[in-house]
mmCIF file of C-alpha atoms in Angstrom:
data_model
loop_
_atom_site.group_PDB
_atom_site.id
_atom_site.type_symbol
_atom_site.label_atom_id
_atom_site.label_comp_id
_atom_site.label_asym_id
_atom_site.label_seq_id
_atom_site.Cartn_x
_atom_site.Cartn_y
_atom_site.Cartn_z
ATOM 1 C CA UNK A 1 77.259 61.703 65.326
ATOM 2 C CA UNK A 2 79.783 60.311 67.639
ATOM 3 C CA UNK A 3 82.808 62.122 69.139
ATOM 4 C CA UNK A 4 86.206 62.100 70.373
ATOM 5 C CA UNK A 5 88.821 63.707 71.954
ATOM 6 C CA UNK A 6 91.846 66.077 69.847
ATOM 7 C CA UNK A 7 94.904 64.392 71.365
ATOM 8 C CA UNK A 8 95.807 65.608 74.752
ATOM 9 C CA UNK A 9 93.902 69.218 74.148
ATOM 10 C CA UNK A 10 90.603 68.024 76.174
ATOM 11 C CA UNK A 11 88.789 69.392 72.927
ATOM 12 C CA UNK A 12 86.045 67.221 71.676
ATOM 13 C CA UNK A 13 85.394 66.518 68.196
ATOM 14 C CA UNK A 14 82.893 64.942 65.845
ATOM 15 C CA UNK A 15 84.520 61.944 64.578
ATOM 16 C CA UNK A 16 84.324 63.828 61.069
ATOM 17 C CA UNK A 17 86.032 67.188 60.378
ATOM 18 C CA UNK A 18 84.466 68.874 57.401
ATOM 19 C CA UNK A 19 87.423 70.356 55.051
ATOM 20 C CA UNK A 20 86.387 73.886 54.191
ATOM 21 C CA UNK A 21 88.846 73.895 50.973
ATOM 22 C CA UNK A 22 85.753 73.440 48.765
ATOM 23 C CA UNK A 23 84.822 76.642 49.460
ATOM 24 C CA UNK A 24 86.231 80.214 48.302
ATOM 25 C CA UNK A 25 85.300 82.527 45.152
ATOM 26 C CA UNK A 26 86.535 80.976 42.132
ATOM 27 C CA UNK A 27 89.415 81.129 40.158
ATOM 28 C CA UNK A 28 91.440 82.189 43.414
ATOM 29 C CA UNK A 29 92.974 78.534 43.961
ATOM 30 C CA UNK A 30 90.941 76.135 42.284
ATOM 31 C CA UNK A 31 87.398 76.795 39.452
ATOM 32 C CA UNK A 32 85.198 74.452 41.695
ATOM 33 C CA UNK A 33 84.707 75.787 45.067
ATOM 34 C CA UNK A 34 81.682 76.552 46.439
ATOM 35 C CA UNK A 35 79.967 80.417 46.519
ATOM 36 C CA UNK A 36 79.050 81.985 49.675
ATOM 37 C CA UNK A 37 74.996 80.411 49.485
ATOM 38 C CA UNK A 38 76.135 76.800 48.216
ATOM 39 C CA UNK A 39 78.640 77.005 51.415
ATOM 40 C CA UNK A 40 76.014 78.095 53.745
ATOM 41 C CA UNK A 41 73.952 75.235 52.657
ATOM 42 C CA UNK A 42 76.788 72.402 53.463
ATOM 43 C CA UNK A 43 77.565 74.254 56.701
ATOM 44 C CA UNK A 44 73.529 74.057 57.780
ATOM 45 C CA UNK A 45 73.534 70.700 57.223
ATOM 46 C CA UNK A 46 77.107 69.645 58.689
ATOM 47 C CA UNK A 47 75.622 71.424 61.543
ATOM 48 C CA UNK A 48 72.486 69.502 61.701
ATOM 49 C CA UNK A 49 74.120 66.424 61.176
ATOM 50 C CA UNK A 50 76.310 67.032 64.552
ATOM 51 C CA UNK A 51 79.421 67.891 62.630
ATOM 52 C CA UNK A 52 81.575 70.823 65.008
ATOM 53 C CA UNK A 53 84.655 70.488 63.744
ATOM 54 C CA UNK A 54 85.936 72.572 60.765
ATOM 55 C CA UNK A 55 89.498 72.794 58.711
ATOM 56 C CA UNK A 56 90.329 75.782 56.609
ATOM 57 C CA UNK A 57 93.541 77.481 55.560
ATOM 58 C CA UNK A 58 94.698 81.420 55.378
ATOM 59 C CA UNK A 59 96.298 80.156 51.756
ATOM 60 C CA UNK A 60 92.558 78.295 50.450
ATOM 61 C CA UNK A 61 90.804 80.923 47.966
ATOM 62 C CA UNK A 62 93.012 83.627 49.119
ATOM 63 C CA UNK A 63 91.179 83.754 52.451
ATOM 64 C CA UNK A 64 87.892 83.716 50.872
ATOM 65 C CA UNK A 65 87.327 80.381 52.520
ATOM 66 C CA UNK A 66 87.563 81.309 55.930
ATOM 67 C CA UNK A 67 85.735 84.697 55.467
ATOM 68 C CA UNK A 68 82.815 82.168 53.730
ATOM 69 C CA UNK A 69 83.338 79.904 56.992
ATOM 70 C CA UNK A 70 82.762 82.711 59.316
ATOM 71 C CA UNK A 71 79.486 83.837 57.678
ATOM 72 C CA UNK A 72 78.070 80.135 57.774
ATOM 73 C CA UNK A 73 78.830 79.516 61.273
ATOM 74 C CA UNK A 74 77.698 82.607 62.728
ATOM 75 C CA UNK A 75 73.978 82.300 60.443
ATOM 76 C CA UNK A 76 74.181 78.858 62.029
ATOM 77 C CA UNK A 77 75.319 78.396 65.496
ATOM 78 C CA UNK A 78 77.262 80.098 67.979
ATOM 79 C CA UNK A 79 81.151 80.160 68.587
ATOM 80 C CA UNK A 80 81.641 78.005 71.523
ATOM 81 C CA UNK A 81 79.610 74.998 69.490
ATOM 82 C CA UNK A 82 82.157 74.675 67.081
ATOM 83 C CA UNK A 83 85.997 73.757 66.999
ATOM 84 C CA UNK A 84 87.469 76.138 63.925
ATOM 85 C CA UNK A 85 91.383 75.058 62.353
ATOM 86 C CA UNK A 86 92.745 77.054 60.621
ATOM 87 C CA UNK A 87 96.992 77.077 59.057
ATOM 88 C CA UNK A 88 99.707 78.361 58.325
ATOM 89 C CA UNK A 89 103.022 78.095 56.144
ATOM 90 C CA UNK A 90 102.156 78.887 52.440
ATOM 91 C CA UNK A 91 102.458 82.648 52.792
ATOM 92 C CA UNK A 92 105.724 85.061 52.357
ATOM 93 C CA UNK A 93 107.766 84.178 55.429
ATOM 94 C CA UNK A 94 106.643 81.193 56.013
ATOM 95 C CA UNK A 95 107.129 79.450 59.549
ATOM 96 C CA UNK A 96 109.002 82.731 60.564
ATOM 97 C CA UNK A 97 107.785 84.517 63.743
ATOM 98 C CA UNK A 98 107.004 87.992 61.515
ATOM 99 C CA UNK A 99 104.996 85.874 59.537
ATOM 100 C CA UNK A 100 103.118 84.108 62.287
ATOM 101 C CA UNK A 101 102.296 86.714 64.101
ATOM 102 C CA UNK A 102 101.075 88.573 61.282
ATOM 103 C CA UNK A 103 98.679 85.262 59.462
ATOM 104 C CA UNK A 104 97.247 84.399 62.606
ATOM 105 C CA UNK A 105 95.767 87.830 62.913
ATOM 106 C CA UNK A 106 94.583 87.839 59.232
ATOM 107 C CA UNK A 107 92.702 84.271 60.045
ATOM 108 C CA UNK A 108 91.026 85.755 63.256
ATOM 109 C CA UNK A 109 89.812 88.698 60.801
ATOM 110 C CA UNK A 110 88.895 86.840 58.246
ATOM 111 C CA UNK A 111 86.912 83.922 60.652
ATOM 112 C CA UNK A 112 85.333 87.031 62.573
ATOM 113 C CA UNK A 113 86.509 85.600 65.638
ATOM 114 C CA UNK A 114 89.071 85.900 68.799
ATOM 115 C CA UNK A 115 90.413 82.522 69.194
ATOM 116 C CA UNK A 116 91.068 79.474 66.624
ATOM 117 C CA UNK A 117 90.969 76.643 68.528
ATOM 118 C CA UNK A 118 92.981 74.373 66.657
ATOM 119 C CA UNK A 119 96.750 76.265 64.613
ATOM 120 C CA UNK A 120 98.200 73.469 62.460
ATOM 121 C CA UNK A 121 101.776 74.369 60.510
ATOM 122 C CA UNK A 122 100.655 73.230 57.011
ATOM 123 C CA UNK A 123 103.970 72.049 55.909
ATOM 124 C CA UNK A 124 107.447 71.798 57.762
ATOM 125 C CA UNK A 125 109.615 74.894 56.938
ATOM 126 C CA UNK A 126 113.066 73.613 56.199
ATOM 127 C CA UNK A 127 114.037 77.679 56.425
ATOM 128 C CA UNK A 128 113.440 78.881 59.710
ATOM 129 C CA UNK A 129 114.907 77.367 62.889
ATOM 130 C CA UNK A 130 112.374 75.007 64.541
ATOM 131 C CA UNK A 131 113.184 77.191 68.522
ATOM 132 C CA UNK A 132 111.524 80.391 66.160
ATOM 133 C CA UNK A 133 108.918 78.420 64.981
ATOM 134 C CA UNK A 134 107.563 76.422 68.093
ATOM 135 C CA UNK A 135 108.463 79.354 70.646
ATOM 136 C CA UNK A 136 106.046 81.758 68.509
ATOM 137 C CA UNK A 137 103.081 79.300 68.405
ATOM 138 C CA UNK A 138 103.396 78.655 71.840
ATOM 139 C CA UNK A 139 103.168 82.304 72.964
ATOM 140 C CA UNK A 140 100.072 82.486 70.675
ATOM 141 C CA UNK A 141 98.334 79.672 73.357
ATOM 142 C CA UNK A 142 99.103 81.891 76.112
ATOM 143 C CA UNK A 143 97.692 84.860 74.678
ATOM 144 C CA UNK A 144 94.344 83.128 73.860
ATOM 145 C CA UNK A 145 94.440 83.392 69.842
ATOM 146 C CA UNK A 146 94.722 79.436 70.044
ATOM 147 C CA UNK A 147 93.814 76.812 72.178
ATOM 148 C CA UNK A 148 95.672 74.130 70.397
ATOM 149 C CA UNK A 149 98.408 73.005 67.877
ATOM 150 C CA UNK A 150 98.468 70.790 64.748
ATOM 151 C CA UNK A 151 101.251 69.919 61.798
ATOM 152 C CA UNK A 152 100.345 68.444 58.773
ATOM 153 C CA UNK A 153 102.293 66.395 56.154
ATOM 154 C CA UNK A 154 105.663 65.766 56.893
ATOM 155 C CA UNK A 155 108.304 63.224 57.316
ATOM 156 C CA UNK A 156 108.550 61.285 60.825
ATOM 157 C CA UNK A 157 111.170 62.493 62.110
ATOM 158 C CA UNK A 158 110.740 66.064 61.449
ATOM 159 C CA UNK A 159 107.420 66.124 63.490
ATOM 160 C CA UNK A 160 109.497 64.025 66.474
ATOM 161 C CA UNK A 161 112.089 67.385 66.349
ATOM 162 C CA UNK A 162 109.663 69.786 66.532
ATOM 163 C CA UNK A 163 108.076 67.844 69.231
ATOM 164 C CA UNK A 164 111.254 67.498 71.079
ATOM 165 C CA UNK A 165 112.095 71.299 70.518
ATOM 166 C CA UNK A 166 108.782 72.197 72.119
ATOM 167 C CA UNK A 167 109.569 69.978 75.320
ATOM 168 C CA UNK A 168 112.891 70.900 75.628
ATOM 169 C CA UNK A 169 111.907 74.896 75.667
ATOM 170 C CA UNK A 170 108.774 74.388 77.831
ATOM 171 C CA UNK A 171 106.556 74.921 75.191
ATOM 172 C CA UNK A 172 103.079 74.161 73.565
ATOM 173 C CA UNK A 173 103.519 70.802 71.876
ATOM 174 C CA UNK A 174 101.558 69.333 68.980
ATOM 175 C CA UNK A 175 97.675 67.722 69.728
ATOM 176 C CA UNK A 176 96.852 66.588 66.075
ATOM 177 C CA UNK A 177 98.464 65.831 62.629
ATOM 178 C CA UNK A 178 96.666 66.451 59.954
ATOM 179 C CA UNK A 179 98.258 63.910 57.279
ATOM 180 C CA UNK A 180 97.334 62.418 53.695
ATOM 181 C CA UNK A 181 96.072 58.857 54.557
ATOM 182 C CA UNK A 182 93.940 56.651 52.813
ATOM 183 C CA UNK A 183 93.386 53.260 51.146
ATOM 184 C CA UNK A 184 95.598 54.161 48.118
ATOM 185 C CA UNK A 185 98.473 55.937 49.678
ATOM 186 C CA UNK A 186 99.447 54.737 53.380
ATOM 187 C CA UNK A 187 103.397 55.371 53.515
ATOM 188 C CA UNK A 188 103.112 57.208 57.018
ATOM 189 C CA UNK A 189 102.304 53.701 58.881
ATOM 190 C CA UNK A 190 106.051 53.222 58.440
ATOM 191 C CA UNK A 191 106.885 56.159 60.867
ATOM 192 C CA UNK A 192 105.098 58.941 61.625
ATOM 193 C CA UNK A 193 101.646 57.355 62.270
ATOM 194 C CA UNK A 194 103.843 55.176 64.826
ATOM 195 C CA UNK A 195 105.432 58.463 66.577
ATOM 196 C CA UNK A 196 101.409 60.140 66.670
ATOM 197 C CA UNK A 197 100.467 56.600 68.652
ATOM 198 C CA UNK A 198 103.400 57.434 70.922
ATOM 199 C CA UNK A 199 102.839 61.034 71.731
ATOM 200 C CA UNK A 200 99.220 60.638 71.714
ATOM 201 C CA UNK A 201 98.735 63.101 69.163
ATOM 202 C CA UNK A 202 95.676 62.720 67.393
ATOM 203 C CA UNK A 203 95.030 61.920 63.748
ATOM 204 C CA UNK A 204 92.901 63.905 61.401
ATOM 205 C CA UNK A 205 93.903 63.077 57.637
ATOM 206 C CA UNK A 206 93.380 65.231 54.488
ATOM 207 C CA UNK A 207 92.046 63.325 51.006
ATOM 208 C CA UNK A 208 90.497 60.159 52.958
ATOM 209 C CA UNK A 209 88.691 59.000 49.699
ATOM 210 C CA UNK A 210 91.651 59.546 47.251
ATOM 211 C CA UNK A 211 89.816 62.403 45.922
ATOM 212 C CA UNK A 212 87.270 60.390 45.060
ATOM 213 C CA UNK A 213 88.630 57.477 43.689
ATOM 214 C CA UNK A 214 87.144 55.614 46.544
ATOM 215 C CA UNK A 215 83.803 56.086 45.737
ATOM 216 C CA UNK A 216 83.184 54.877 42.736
ATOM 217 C CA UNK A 217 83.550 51.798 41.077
ATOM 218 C CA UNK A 218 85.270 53.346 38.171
ATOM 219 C CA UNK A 219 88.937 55.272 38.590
ATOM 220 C CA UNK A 220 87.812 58.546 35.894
ATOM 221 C CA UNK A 221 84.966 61.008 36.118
ATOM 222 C CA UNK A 222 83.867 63.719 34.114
ATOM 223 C CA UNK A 223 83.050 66.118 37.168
ATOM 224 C CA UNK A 224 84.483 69.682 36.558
ATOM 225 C CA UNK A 225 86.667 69.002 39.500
ATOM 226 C CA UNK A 226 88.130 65.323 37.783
ATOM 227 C CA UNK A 227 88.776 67.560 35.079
ATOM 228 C CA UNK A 228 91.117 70.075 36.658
ATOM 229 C CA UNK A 229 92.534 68.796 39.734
ATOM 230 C CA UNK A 230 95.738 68.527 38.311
ATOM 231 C CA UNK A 231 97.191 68.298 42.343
ATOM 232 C CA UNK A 232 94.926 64.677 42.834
ATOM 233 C CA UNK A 233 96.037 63.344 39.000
ATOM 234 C CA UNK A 234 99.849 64.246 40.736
ATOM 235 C CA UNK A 235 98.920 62.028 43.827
ATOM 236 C CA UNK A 236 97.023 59.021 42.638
ATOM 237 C CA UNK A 237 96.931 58.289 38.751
ATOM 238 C CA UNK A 238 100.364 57.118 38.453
ATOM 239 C CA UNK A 239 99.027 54.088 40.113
ATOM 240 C CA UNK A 240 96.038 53.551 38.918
ATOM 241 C CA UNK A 241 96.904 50.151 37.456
ATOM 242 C CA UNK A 242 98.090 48.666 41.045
ATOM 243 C CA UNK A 243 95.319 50.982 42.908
ATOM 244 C CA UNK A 244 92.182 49.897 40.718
ATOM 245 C CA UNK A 245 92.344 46.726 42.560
ATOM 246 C CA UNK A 246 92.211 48.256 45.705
ATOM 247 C CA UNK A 247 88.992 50.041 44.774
ATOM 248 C CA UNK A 248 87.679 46.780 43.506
ATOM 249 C CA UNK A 249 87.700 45.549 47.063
ATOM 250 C CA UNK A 250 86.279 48.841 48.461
ATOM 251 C CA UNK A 251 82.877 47.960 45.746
ATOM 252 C CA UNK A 252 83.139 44.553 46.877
ATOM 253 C CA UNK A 253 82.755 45.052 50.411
ATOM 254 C CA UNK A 254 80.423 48.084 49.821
ATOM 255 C CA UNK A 255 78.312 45.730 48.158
ATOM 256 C CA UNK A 256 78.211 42.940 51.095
ATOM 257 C CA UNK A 257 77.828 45.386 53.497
ATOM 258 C CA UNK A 258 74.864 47.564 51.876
ATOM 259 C CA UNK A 259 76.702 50.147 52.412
ATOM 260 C CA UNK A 260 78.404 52.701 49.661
ATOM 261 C CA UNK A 261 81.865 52.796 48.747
ATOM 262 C CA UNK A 262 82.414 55.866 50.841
ATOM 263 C CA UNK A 263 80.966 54.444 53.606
ATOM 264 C CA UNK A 264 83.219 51.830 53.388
ATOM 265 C CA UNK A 265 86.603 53.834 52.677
ATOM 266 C CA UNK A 266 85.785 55.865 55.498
ATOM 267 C CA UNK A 267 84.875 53.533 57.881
ATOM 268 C CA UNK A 268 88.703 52.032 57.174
ATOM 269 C CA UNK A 269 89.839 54.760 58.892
ATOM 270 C CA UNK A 270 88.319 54.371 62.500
ATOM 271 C CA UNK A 271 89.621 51.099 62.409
ATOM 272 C CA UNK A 272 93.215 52.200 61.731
ATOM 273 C CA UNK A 273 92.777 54.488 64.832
ATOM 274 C CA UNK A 274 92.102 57.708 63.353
ATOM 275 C CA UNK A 275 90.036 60.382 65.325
ATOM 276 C CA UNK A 276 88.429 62.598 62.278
ATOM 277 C CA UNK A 277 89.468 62.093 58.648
ATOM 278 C CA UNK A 278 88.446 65.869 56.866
ATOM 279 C CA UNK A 279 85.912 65.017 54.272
ATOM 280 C CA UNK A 280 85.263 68.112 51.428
ATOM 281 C CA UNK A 281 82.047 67.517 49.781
ATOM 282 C CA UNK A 282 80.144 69.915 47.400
ATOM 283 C CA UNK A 283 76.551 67.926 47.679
ATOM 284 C CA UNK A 284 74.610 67.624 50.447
ATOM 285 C CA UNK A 285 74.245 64.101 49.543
ATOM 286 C CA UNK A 286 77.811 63.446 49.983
ATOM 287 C CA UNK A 287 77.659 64.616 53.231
ATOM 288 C CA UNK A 288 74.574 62.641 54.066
ATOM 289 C CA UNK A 289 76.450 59.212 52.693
ATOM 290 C CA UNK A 290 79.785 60.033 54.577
ATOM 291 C CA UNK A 291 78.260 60.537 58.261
ATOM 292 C CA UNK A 292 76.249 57.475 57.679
ATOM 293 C CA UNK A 293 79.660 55.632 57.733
ATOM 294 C CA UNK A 294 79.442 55.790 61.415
ATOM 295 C CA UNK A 295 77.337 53.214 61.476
ATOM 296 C CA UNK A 296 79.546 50.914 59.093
ATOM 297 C CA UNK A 297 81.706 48.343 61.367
ATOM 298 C CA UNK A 298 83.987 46.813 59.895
ATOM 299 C CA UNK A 299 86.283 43.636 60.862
ATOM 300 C CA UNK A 300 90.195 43.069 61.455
ATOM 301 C CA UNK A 301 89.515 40.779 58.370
ATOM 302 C CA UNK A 302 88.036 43.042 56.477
ATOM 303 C CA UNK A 303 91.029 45.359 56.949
ATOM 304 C CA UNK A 304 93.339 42.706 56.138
ATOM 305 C CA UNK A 305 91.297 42.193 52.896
ATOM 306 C CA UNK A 306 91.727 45.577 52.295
ATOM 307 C CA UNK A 307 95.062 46.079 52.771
ATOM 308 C CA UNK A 308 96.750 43.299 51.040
ATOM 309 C CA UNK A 309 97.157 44.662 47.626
ATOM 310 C CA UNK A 310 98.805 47.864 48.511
ATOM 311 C CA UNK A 311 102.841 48.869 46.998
ATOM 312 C CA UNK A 312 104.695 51.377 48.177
ATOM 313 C CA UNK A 313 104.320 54.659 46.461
ATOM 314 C CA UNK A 314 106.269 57.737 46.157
ATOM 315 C CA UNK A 315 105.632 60.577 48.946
ATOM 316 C CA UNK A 316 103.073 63.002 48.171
ATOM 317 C CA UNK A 317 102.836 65.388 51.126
ATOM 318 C CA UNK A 318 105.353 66.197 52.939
ATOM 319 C CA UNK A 319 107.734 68.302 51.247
ATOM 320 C CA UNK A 320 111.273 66.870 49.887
ATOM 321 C CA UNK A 321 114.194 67.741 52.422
ATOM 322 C CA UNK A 322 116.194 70.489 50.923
ATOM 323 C CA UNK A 323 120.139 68.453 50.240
ATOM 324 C CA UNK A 324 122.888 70.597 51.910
#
């Protein structure tokens, strides 16, 4: 495994952050997450592997993920060998301080911990003023529930406000963004993948394969989770016809390399600068294939190849601004 700094936090990472949405009782979000000994097994072997970096949310499974993260980790290893994230926004209240205060607690139950050491806003909350939002996470650093702050998905220049709010008010400013990146859907290279370079905020990107469409050679499946993930049909099958050349490439190279097509789409990533995409897997082979990307280099040429073929697509993330 190799490692790497989370922004300016001084926390160290594996270079691959295992997503902990696959897990969580069934039915409660989505019908293919993993039970509590199927999650146990992935955990052991992230573990072994060198993985020590884990993403979860108080909204995945109802909390069931977390509370199926906590008993993992604590058959596995101890609490100061791993770096837990956890969110917050899709609850009542949203980025309020009331509801803050109150999800962060339920996450520290739930993880059967004191301290996450990584709090990432899931979404930007157009409702509540950003001073509310960024003074309340801040005085959650310097009571020791968190070490660090993330955001995920947004626009550009909301993340630069918050930022800016949090400087101006002396307060805990953002490490990592957690955004949706990959082959098939790069629209935050315009801006806010520039404004992370400046701040030196770390990147840690959600769906890194496309939801699997770039790992295999053909765009359908007929996996239980190809077959109800209406959320990834949303994101990628409007352009399948463009994108299907894109994955082309990705078999192509996977194929001149020796490597597999994960290997490949994941080893993209390091080269565009990113510190730990989150990979879900519900195989222990999966997880086997996508730290053995480490050891797939590939060239600026490479990337070029890659890259060529792209079109703009709509935004799938962050959320639309609300019109006045």
């Amino acid at each position: 495994m190799k490692y790497g700094t989370l922004g300016t936090s001084g926390i160290e990472v594996s270079k691959l952050c295992l997503g902990c949405m696959t897990f969580g009782k069934r039915g409660t979000m989505h019908d293919w997450t993993l039970d509590p000994r199927e999650t146990d097994a992935i955990i052991a072997r992230a573990l072994e592997l060198g993985i020590n970096f884990f993403d979860t949310a108080n909204c995945y499974s109802q909390g069931t993920s977390e509370e199926y993260l906590r008993d993992a980790l604590k058959a596995h290893t101890s609490r100061e060998k791993v770096v837990i994230a956890t969110k917050v926004y899709y609850n009542e209240g949203g980025l309020s301080r009331a509801a803050i205060m109150r999800e962060i607690d339920g996450s520290l139950k739930r993880l059967g911990t004191d301290y996450v050491d990584l709090y990432i806003i899931h979404r930007f909350d157009q409702t509540v003023p950003m001073d509310e939002t960024m003074s309340t996470l801040d005085s959650l650093v310097r009571s020791g529930k968190v070490r660090a702050l993330g955001a995920s998905a947004m626009y550009g220049y909301q993340f630069h406000n918050l930022q800016d709010v949090a400087e101006k008010g002396g307060w805990t400013k953002f490490v990592s963004m957690q955004n949706h990146y990959n082959l098939l859907y790069r629209e935050d290279e315009r801006e806010l993948i520039p404004i992370c370079e400046q701040m030196q905020v770390a990147r840690t990107p959600y769906s890194p394969l496309a939801a699997g469409r770039l790992c295999r050679p053909t765009w359908h499946t007929d996996t239980l989770r190809s077959q109800t993930d209406k959320v990834a049909v949303a994101k990628y099958d409007s352009t399948e016809e463009n994108d299907v050349k894109i994955v082309a490439r990705v078999a192509e190279l996977a194929e001149r390399y020796n490597a597999s097509m994960t290997q490949i789409a994941l080893a993209w990533h390091w080269k565009k600068g990113v510190l730990a995409p989150i990979i879900g897997v519900s195989k222990l082979k999966y997880l086997d294939d996508a730290v053995g990307a480490l050891d797939v280099e590939l060239t600026d040429a490479d990337v070029e190849y890659l890259d060529e073929l792209y079109l703009p697509h709509k935004i799938m993330g962050a959320l639309p601004p609300k019109s006045n």
